[in-house]
C-alpha cells in the first residue's frame, strides 16, 4: 500500500470551520458551568476572579502596545492598541469623544455561542468581568461602563472613560 499524504490542518471543503472564538466561548461555558455546579456561588466568584486576572493581564499588554507605538494609555489609544483582531464574527461601532469612547456591538460570537448553548448564565461571568478588567489593566483610571448586554438587550454597549470624565448614557 502506498503512503498517502493528507494535510491535517485543512478543513474538508464541505464542512464549515469552527472559529477559535467559537471554541473559546464553548470551552469557557463548559468550564464555568462545571465550577459553578460543583462549588456554587464560591465557584462563580472564583471564575470571575480568573477572568479578572486574565483581563488585567491583557490590558497590561495593550498598554505596552500603545507605549510601543509612542502613544499614551488613554481612552483615545485603547481600542486602536487592542490585542484581539476583530473578525466578521464581531460587529461594532466606536465613537470617540473627549476623554471617552463609546462602543456598541451589534454582533458578538461569544454571546451568540453562549446563547446557542443555553449557557448565558455562565457567559455572563465572562461578559460582565472581562472588559472592566482589560480597561483596568490598560490604565487603572480607565473605567468601563457596560450598560446593555446581548442576553437582555440584543446588543452590548460600552463606555470606556477616563476617571473624571462625565459618564455617558447610551440610547
Short mmCIF file of C-alpha atoms in Angstrom, two decimals:
data_model
loop_
_atom_site.label_atom_id
_atom_site.label_comp_id
_atom_site.label_asym_id
_atom_site.label_seq_id
_atom_site.Cartn_x
_atom_site.Cartn_y
_atom_site.Cartn_z
CA UNK A 1 0.00 0.00 0.00
CA UNK A 2 1.39 3.38 -0.99
CA UNK A 3 1.76 6.14 1.57
CA UNK A 4 -0.91 8.79 1.24
CA UNK A 5 -0.20 12.32 2.45
CA UNK A 6 -3.07 14.29 3.93
CA UNK A 7 -2.81 17.89 5.05
CA UNK A 8 -4.16 17.65 8.59
CA UNK A 9 -4.62 21.37 9.00
CA UNK A 10 -7.13 21.63 6.14
CA UNK A 11 -10.87 21.55 6.78
CA UNK A 12 -12.83 19.49 4.26
CA UNK A 13 -14.43 21.77 1.69
CA UNK A 14 -17.90 20.58 2.61
CA UNK A 15 -17.54 21.39 6.33
CA UNK A 16 -18.00 24.75 7.98
CA UNK A 17 -14.89 25.53 10.06
CA UNK A 18 -15.33 26.37 13.72
CA UNK A 19 -13.51 29.54 14.68
CA UNK A 20 -11.19 29.90 17.65
CA UNK A 21 -13.70 32.43 19.05
CA UNK A 22 -16.48 29.82 18.95
CA UNK A 23 -14.24 27.22 20.56
CA UNK A 24 -13.13 29.62 23.27
CA UNK A 25 -16.74 30.52 24.14
CA UNK A 26 -17.78 26.87 24.26
CA UNK A 27 -14.80 25.87 26.38
CA UNK A 28 -15.35 28.77 28.78
CA UNK A 29 -19.04 27.97 29.20
CA UNK A 30 -18.37 24.30 29.93
CA UNK A 31 -15.57 25.06 32.40
CA UNK A 32 -17.57 27.78 34.17
CA UNK A 33 -20.63 25.52 34.42
CA UNK A 34 -18.62 22.70 35.99
CA UNK A 35 -17.02 25.04 38.54
CA UNK A 36 -20.35 26.68 39.44
CA UNK A 37 -22.21 23.36 39.59
CA UNK A 38 -19.54 21.94 41.88
CA UNK A 39 -18.88 24.96 44.11
CA UNK A 40 -21.94 27.21 43.78
CA UNK A 41 -21.52 30.94 44.39
CA UNK A 42 -17.92 30.45 45.58
CA UNK A 43 -17.21 28.78 42.25
CA UNK A 44 -18.82 31.65 40.33
CA UNK A 45 -16.69 34.14 42.26
CA UNK A 46 -13.56 32.07 41.51
CA UNK A 47 -14.39 32.05 37.80
CA UNK A 48 -14.86 35.83 37.85
CA UNK A 49 -11.52 36.27 39.68
CA UNK A 50 -9.84 34.17 36.98
CA UNK A 51 -11.47 36.23 34.22
CA UNK A 52 -10.43 39.44 36.04
CA UNK A 53 -6.79 38.33 36.24
CA UNK A 54 -6.82 37.28 32.59
CA UNK A 55 -8.34 40.65 31.62
CA UNK A 56 -5.86 42.69 33.64
CA UNK A 57 -3.01 40.78 32.02
CA UNK A 58 -4.45 41.53 28.58
CA UNK A 59 -4.90 45.21 29.48
CA UNK A 60 -1.28 45.48 30.59
CA UNK A 61 -0.27 44.03 27.22
CA UNK A 62 -2.46 46.56 25.40
CA UNK A 63 -0.79 49.37 27.37
CA UNK A 64 2.59 48.04 26.21
CA UNK A 65 1.32 48.04 22.63
CA UNK A 66 0.27 51.69 22.96
CA UNK A 67 3.63 52.57 24.52
CA UNK A 68 5.48 50.77 21.68
CA UNK A 69 3.57 52.97 19.25
CA UNK A 70 4.61 56.08 21.21
CA UNK A 71 1.08 56.64 22.49
CA UNK A 72 -0.31 57.36 25.96
CA UNK A 73 -2.52 54.74 27.54
CA UNK A 74 -5.62 56.91 27.49
CA UNK A 75 -9.09 56.33 26.07
CA UNK A 76 -8.09 57.56 22.60
CA UNK A 77 -5.48 54.83 22.21
CA UNK A 78 -7.23 51.97 23.97
CA UNK A 79 -9.17 50.35 21.13
CA UNK A 80 -6.60 51.14 18.43
CA UNK A 81 -3.96 49.34 20.50
CA UNK A 82 -6.21 46.35 21.24
CA UNK A 83 -4.73 42.87 21.23
CA UNK A 84 -7.54 40.92 19.58
CA UNK A 85 -8.33 41.11 15.88
CA UNK A 86 -11.96 41.66 15.07
CA UNK A 87 -13.25 39.04 12.72
CA UNK A 88 -16.55 39.29 10.90
CA UNK A 89 -17.97 37.36 13.86
CA UNK A 90 -17.99 40.69 15.72
CA UNK A 91 -19.58 43.92 14.59
CA UNK A 92 -19.19 47.17 16.47
CA UNK A 93 -19.21 50.90 16.06
CA UNK A 94 -16.74 53.02 18.02
CA UNK A 95 -17.44 56.71 18.69
CA UNK A 96 -14.65 58.85 20.12
CA UNK A 97 -15.35 61.79 22.43
CA UNK A 98 -13.19 63.96 24.66
CA UNK A 99 -11.94 61.57 27.37
CA UNK A 100 -14.10 58.59 26.47
CA UNK A 101 -15.03 56.12 23.75
CA UNK A 102 -18.43 54.59 23.21
CA UNK A 103 -18.59 51.15 21.66
CA UNK A 104 -21.77 49.43 20.50
CA UNK A 105 -21.68 45.78 19.45
CA UNK A 106 -24.44 44.52 17.18
CA UNK A 107 -22.81 41.09 16.76
CA UNK A 108 -20.64 39.06 19.14
CA UNK A 109 -19.65 35.47 18.56
CA UNK A 110 -19.13 34.90 22.29
CA UNK A 111 -22.67 35.94 23.18
CA UNK A 112 -24.05 34.02 20.21
CA UNK A 113 -22.31 30.80 21.29
CA UNK A 114 -23.38 31.20 24.92
CA UNK A 115 -26.98 31.69 23.73
CA UNK A 116 -26.89 28.72 21.32
CA UNK A 117 -25.73 26.54 24.21
CA UNK A 118 -28.31 27.94 26.63
CA UNK A 119 -25.42 28.95 28.89
CA UNK A 120 -25.98 32.70 29.20
CA UNK A 121 -25.68 32.40 33.00
CA UNK A 122 -22.11 31.20 32.62
CA UNK A 123 -21.32 33.52 29.74
CA UNK A 124 -22.25 36.48 31.95
CA UNK A 125 -19.40 35.53 34.29
CA UNK A 126 -17.11 36.34 31.37
CA UNK A 127 -19.06 39.17 29.75
CA UNK A 128 -19.57 41.25 32.89
CA UNK A 129 -15.97 40.92 34.03
CA UNK A 130 -13.64 40.88 31.03
CA UNK A 131 -13.94 44.43 29.66
CA UNK A 132 -13.70 46.25 33.02
CA UNK A 133 -10.65 44.08 33.81
CA UNK A 134 -8.94 44.78 30.47
CA UNK A 135 -9.59 48.51 30.87
CA UNK A 136 -8.19 48.43 34.42
CA UNK A 137 -5.05 46.59 33.31
CA UNK A 138 -4.59 49.09 30.47
CA UNK A 139 -4.97 52.06 32.80
CA UNK A 140 -6.48 51.91 36.33
CA UNK A 141 -8.10 55.29 35.58
CA UNK A 142 -9.92 53.94 32.51
CA UNK A 143 -13.38 52.86 33.64
CA UNK A 144 -15.66 50.58 31.66
CA UNK A 145 -19.40 51.10 31.89
CA UNK A 146 -21.23 48.12 30.37
CA UNK A 147 -24.90 49.09 30.27
CA UNK A 148 -26.54 46.78 27.74
CA UNK A 149 -25.95 43.07 27.19
CA UNK A 150 -26.80 40.76 24.31
CA UNK A 151 -28.60 38.40 26.64
CA UNK A 152 -31.16 41.04 27.62
CA UNK A 153 -30.87 43.82 25.02
CA UNK A 154 -29.69 42.07 21.82
CA UNK A 155 -26.65 44.38 21.79
CA UNK A 156 -23.74 45.28 24.03
CA UNK A 157 -22.82 48.85 24.85
CA UNK A 158 -19.64 50.04 26.48
CA UNK A 159 -18.29 53.37 27.54
CA UNK A 160 -14.57 53.47 28.23
CA UNK A 161 -13.90 56.73 30.04
CA UNK A 162 -11.00 58.22 31.87
CA UNK A 163 -11.83 58.83 35.53
CA UNK A 164 -13.09 62.35 35.99
CA UNK A 165 -14.73 62.44 32.56
CA UNK A 166 -18.51 62.70 32.51
CA UNK A 167 -20.35 59.39 32.18
CA UNK A 168 -22.43 58.96 29.08
CA UNK A 169 -25.78 57.21 28.73
CA UNK A 170 -26.42 55.06 25.69
CA UNK A 171 -29.66 55.31 23.76
#
